[in-house]
XYZ file of C-alpha atoms in Angstrom:
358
model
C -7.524 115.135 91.003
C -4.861 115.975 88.526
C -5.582 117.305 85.339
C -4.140 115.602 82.079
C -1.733 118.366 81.654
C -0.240 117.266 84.899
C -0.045 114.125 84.134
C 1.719 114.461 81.435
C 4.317 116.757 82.856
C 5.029 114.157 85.394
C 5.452 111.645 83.064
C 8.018 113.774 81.226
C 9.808 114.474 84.224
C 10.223 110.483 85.299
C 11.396 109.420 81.733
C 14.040 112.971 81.899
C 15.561 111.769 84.860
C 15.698 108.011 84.030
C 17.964 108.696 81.126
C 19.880 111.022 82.641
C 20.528 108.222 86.363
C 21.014 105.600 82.963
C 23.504 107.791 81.044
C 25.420 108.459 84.643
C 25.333 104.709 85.850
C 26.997 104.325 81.873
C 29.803 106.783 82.042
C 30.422 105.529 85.715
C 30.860 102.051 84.652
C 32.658 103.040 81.506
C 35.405 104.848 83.337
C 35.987 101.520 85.642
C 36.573 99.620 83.110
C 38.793 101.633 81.285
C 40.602 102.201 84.847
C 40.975 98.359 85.156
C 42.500 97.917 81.493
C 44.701 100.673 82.038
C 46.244 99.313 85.422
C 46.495 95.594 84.001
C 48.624 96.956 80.825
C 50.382 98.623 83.524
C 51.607 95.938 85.335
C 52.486 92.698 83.146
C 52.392 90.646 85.913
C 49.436 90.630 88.157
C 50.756 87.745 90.471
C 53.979 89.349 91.697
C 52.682 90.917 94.890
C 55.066 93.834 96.032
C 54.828 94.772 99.299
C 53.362 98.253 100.679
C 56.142 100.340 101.615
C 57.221 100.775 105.400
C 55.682 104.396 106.076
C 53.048 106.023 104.097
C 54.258 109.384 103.243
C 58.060 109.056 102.994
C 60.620 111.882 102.877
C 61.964 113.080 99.090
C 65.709 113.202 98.611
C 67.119 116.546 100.278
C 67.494 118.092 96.766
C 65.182 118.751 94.070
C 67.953 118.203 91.410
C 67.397 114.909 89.274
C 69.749 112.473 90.437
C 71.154 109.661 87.613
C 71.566 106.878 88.884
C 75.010 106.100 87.615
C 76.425 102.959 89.776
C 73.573 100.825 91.557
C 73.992 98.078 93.602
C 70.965 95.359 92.974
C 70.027 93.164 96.391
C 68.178 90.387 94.062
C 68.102 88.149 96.519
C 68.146 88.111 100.801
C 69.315 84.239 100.957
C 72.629 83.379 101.865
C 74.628 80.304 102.967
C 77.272 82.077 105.497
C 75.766 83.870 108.949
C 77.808 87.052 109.046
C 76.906 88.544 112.798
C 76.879 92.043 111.664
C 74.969 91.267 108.301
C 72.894 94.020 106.967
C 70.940 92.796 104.372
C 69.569 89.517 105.958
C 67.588 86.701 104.367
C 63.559 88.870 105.669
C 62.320 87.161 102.255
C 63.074 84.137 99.810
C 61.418 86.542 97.380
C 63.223 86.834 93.873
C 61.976 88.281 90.361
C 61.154 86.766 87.288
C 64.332 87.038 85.523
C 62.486 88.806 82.673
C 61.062 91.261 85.049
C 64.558 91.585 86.682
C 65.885 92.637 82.903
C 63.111 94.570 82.522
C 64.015 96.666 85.901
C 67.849 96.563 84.691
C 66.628 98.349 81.387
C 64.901 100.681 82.723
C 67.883 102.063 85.179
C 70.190 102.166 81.488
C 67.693 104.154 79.981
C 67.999 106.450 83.002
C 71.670 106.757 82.948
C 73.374 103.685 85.093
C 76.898 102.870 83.762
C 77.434 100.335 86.539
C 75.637 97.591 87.990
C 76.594 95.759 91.083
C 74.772 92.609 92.011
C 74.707 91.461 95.462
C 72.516 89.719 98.637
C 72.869 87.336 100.245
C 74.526 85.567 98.440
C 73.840 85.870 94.653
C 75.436 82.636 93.324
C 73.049 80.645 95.697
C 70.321 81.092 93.430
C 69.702 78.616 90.679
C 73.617 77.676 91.269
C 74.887 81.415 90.019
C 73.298 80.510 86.246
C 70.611 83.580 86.923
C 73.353 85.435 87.722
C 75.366 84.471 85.438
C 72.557 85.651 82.835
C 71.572 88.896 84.142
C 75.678 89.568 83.801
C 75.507 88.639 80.715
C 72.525 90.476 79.366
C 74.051 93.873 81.014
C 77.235 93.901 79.395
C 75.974 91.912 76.289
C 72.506 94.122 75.477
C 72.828 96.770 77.848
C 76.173 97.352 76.971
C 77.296 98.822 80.280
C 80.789 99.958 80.920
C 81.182 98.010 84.170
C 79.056 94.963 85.771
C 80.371 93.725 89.435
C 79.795 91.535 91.832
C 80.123 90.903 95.457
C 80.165 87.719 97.304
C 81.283 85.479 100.003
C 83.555 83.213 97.550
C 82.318 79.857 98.440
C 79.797 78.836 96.138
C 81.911 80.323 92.836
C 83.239 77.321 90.485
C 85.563 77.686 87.874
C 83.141 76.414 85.358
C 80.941 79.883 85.721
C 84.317 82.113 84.804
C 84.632 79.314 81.908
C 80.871 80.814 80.594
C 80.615 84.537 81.695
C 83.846 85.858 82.851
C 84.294 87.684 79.759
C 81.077 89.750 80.458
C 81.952 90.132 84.456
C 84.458 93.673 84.487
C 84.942 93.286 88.864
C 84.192 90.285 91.167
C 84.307 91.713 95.296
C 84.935 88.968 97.304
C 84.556 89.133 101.005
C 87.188 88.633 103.953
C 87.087 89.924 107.187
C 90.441 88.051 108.985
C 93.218 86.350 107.546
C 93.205 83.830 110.570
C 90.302 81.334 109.790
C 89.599 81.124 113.038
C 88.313 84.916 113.350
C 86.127 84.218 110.556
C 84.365 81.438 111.888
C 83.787 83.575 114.640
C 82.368 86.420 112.847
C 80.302 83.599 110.401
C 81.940 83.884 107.602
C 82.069 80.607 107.189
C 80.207 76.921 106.251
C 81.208 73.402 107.663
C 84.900 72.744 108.102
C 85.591 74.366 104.470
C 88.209 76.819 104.549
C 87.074 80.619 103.668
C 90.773 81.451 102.756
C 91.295 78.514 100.438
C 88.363 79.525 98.609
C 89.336 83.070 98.388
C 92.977 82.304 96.831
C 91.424 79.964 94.625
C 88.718 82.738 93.524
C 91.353 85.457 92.976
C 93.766 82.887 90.844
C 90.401 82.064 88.452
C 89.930 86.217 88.268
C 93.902 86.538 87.169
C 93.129 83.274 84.403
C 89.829 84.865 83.023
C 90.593 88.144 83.422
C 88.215 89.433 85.714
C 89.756 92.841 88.100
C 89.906 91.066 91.699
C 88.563 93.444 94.587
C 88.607 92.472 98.320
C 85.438 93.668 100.951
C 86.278 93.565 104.608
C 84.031 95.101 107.820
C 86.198 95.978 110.633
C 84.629 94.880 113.708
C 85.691 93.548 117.409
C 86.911 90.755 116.198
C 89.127 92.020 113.690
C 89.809 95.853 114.667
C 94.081 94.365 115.849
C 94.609 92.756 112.881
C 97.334 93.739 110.185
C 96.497 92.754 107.089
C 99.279 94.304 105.099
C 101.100 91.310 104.074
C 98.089 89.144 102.910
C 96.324 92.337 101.298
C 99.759 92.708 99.365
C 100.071 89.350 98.127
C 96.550 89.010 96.568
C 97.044 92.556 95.303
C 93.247 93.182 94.609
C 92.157 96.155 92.483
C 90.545 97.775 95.371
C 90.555 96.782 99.118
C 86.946 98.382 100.317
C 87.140 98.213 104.477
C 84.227 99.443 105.935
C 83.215 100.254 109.394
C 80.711 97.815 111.317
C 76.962 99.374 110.673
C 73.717 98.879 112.501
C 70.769 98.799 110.633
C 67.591 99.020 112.523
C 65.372 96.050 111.660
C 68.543 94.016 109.826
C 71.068 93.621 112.330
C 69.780 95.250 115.375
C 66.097 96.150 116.763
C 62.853 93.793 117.930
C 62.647 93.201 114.606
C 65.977 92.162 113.112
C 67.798 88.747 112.137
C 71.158 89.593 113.364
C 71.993 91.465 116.839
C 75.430 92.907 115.879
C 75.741 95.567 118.699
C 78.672 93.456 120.266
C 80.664 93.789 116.102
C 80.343 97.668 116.811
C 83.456 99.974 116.648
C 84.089 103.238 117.509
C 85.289 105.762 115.077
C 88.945 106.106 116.506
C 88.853 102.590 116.294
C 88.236 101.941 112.796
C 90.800 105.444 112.034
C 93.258 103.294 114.382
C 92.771 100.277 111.696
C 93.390 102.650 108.588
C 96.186 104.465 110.009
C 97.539 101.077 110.243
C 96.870 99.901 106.658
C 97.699 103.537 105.357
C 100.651 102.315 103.187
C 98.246 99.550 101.077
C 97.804 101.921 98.366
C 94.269 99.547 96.941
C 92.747 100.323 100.062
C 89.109 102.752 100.128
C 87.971 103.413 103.033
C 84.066 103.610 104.240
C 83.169 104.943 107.396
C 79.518 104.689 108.909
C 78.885 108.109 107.742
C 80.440 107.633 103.929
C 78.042 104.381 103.753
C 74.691 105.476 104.979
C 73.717 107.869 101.675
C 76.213 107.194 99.160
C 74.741 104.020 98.118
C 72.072 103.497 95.249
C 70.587 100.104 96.918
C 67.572 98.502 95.242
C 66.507 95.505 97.262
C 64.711 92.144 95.903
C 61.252 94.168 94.729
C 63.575 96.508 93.120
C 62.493 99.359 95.490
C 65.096 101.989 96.358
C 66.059 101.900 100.273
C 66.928 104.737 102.017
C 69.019 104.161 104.973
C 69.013 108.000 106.096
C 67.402 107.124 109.086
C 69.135 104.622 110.681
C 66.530 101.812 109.006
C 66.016 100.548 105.062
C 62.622 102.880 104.053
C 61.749 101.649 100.826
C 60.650 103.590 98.108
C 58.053 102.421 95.377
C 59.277 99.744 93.000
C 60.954 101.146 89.793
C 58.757 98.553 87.909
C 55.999 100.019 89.301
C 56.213 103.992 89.176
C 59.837 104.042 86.748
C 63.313 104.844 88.123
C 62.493 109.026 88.304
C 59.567 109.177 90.749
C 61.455 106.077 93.075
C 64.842 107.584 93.010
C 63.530 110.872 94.969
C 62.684 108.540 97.777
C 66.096 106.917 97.988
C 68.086 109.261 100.381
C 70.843 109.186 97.397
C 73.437 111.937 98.307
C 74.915 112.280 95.164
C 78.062 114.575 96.338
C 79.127 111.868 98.927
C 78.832 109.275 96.476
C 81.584 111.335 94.452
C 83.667 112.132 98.114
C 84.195 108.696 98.646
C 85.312 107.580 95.238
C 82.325 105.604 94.092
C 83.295 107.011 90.539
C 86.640 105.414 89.176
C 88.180 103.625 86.204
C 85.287 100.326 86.921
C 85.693 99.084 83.505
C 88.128 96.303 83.115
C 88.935 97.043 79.249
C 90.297 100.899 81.072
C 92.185 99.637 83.712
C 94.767 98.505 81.609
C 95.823 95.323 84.112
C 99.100 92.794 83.935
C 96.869 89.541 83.677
């Protein structure tokens, strides 16, 4: 039998730890909801689904130093009407963001330093006919106010009507040719239908001169090119700068199980591609961009705006700058800073400092 002192001492103890399992089971659910608020005013919108980054505990940048990202080059979008063999940044995903979000992103890299944005693909006047382009050039130069906004692409979708409403805010336009023998293009896929690459590509570089856009030629030396001379043509168009780069593999892009393009048989060797610049060593425009200039000198944000680090051989992704800011992603981006300066990736990229003959 228990006495009535027990009793009540039991009693005591029951209703002591009742409030203190109620006051826990409070605080507990307190702090998930305040978790939940704080990640939904963290990320505006819940419905863009970014995917999880390729490997789960990537490498930082080889140096502790903060890099600025001074000159990026945005991927917005994979798609692309042309079927280069030795692409590198293949059509994986349709995926493209919200142009607010995109400005957003674009903001965020100013406010960490870029002076130069360079939007690419695919393709980038494919989407929405070049007018979301056309806007995010705008807003960069316009609000941004950034020295220099570029662009690369294949030519063929660019009409004279989008010079007509954003050339003034465009400083470069990089357009694409691997052979001056159409031919050799088709071959390599640089091409659509029976329309002529070159055509388009004089036509493009005669709108730049009229609107007053600098004019820049890309080329990828490959087997199918590697003979050429290109002196004459190069000459005639007389771009600001004539980038040649030597054919890459990407693991999972152009080569690999995985990959949309199997460009092993576009490979060079390194004495071939010096062969090709000793014999373009009087065009004065030309840069040169070896595999080993390209693989860490690029800042490359891809569709999610994720940093990719192609250290490796691959494209690692980093977190999206949306998602964690520019700082944290950038030390995941393989950026070497000091080859980005070797190469010449800083130079007069303004067009109101190059002081051109229109």
């Amino acid at each position: 039998m228990l006495t009535s002192s027990q009793v009540g001492f039991a009693t005591m103890l029951i209703q002591f730890c009742f409030k203190n399992v109620h006051s826990f089971l409070s605080a507990l659910l307190g702090w998930i909801c305040t978790s939940y608020r704080t990640q939904m005013q963290q990320t505006p919108l819940g419905s863009i689904s970014r995917p999880k980054t390729r490997i789960q505990e990537q490498k930082r940048g080889s140096s502790t130093q903060l890099t600025t990202p001074s000159s990026v080059n945005y991927h917005f979008t994979r798609q692309c009407n042309y079927k280069c063999g030795f692409c590198f940044h293949t059509a994986k995903t349709s995926f493209v963001l919200p142009i607010e979000e995109a400005k957003r992103g674009l903001r965020l890299l100013k406010d960490a330093g870029m002076e130069k944005v360079n939007f690419s693909g695919g393709e980038p006047f494919l989407h929405e006919r070049g007018n979301f382009l056309g806007e995010l050039v705008r807003f960069c130069k316009q609000e941004l106010q950034l020295p220099s906004v570029s662009i690369v692409s294949n030519g063929s979708l660019i009409r004279e009507t989008w010079f007509q409403k954003y050339g003034d805010y465009l400083d470069i336009l990089a357009v694409s040719c691997d052979s001056f023998d159409e031919n050799t293009n088709k071959v390599i896929g640089r091409g659509q239908g029976q329309k002529s690459h070159l055509d388009k590509l004089h036509k493009v570089r005669n709108w730049c001169r009229e609107y007053k856009v600098a004019f820049k030629i890309n080329s990828v030396i490959n087997t199918y090119n590697v003979d050429e001379d290109m002196t004459e043509q190069i000459s005639a168009l007389n771009p600001v700068r004539w980038k040649v780069f030597q054919c890459l593999l990407i693991e999972g892009e152009n080569a690999g199980e995985d990959s949309l393009r199997e460009a092993e048989k576009f490979v060079i060797s390194d004495q071939q591609f010096q062969d090709f610049l000793d014999r373009h060593q009087n065009v004065k425009c030309l840069v040169p961009e070896s595999n080993q200039k390209m693989r860490d000198s690029y800042l490359i944000l891809d569709e999610y705006m994720r940093f990719l680090d192609c250290r490796e051989g691959r494209k690692d992704p980093s977190k999206s700058i949306l998602d964690v800011g520019v700082k944290e992603a950038i030390t995941f981006s393989g950026f070497d800073e000091k080859m980005f300066l070797i190469r010449g990736g800083k130079y007069v990229w303004s067009k109101a400092d190059m002081k051109l003959e229109w």
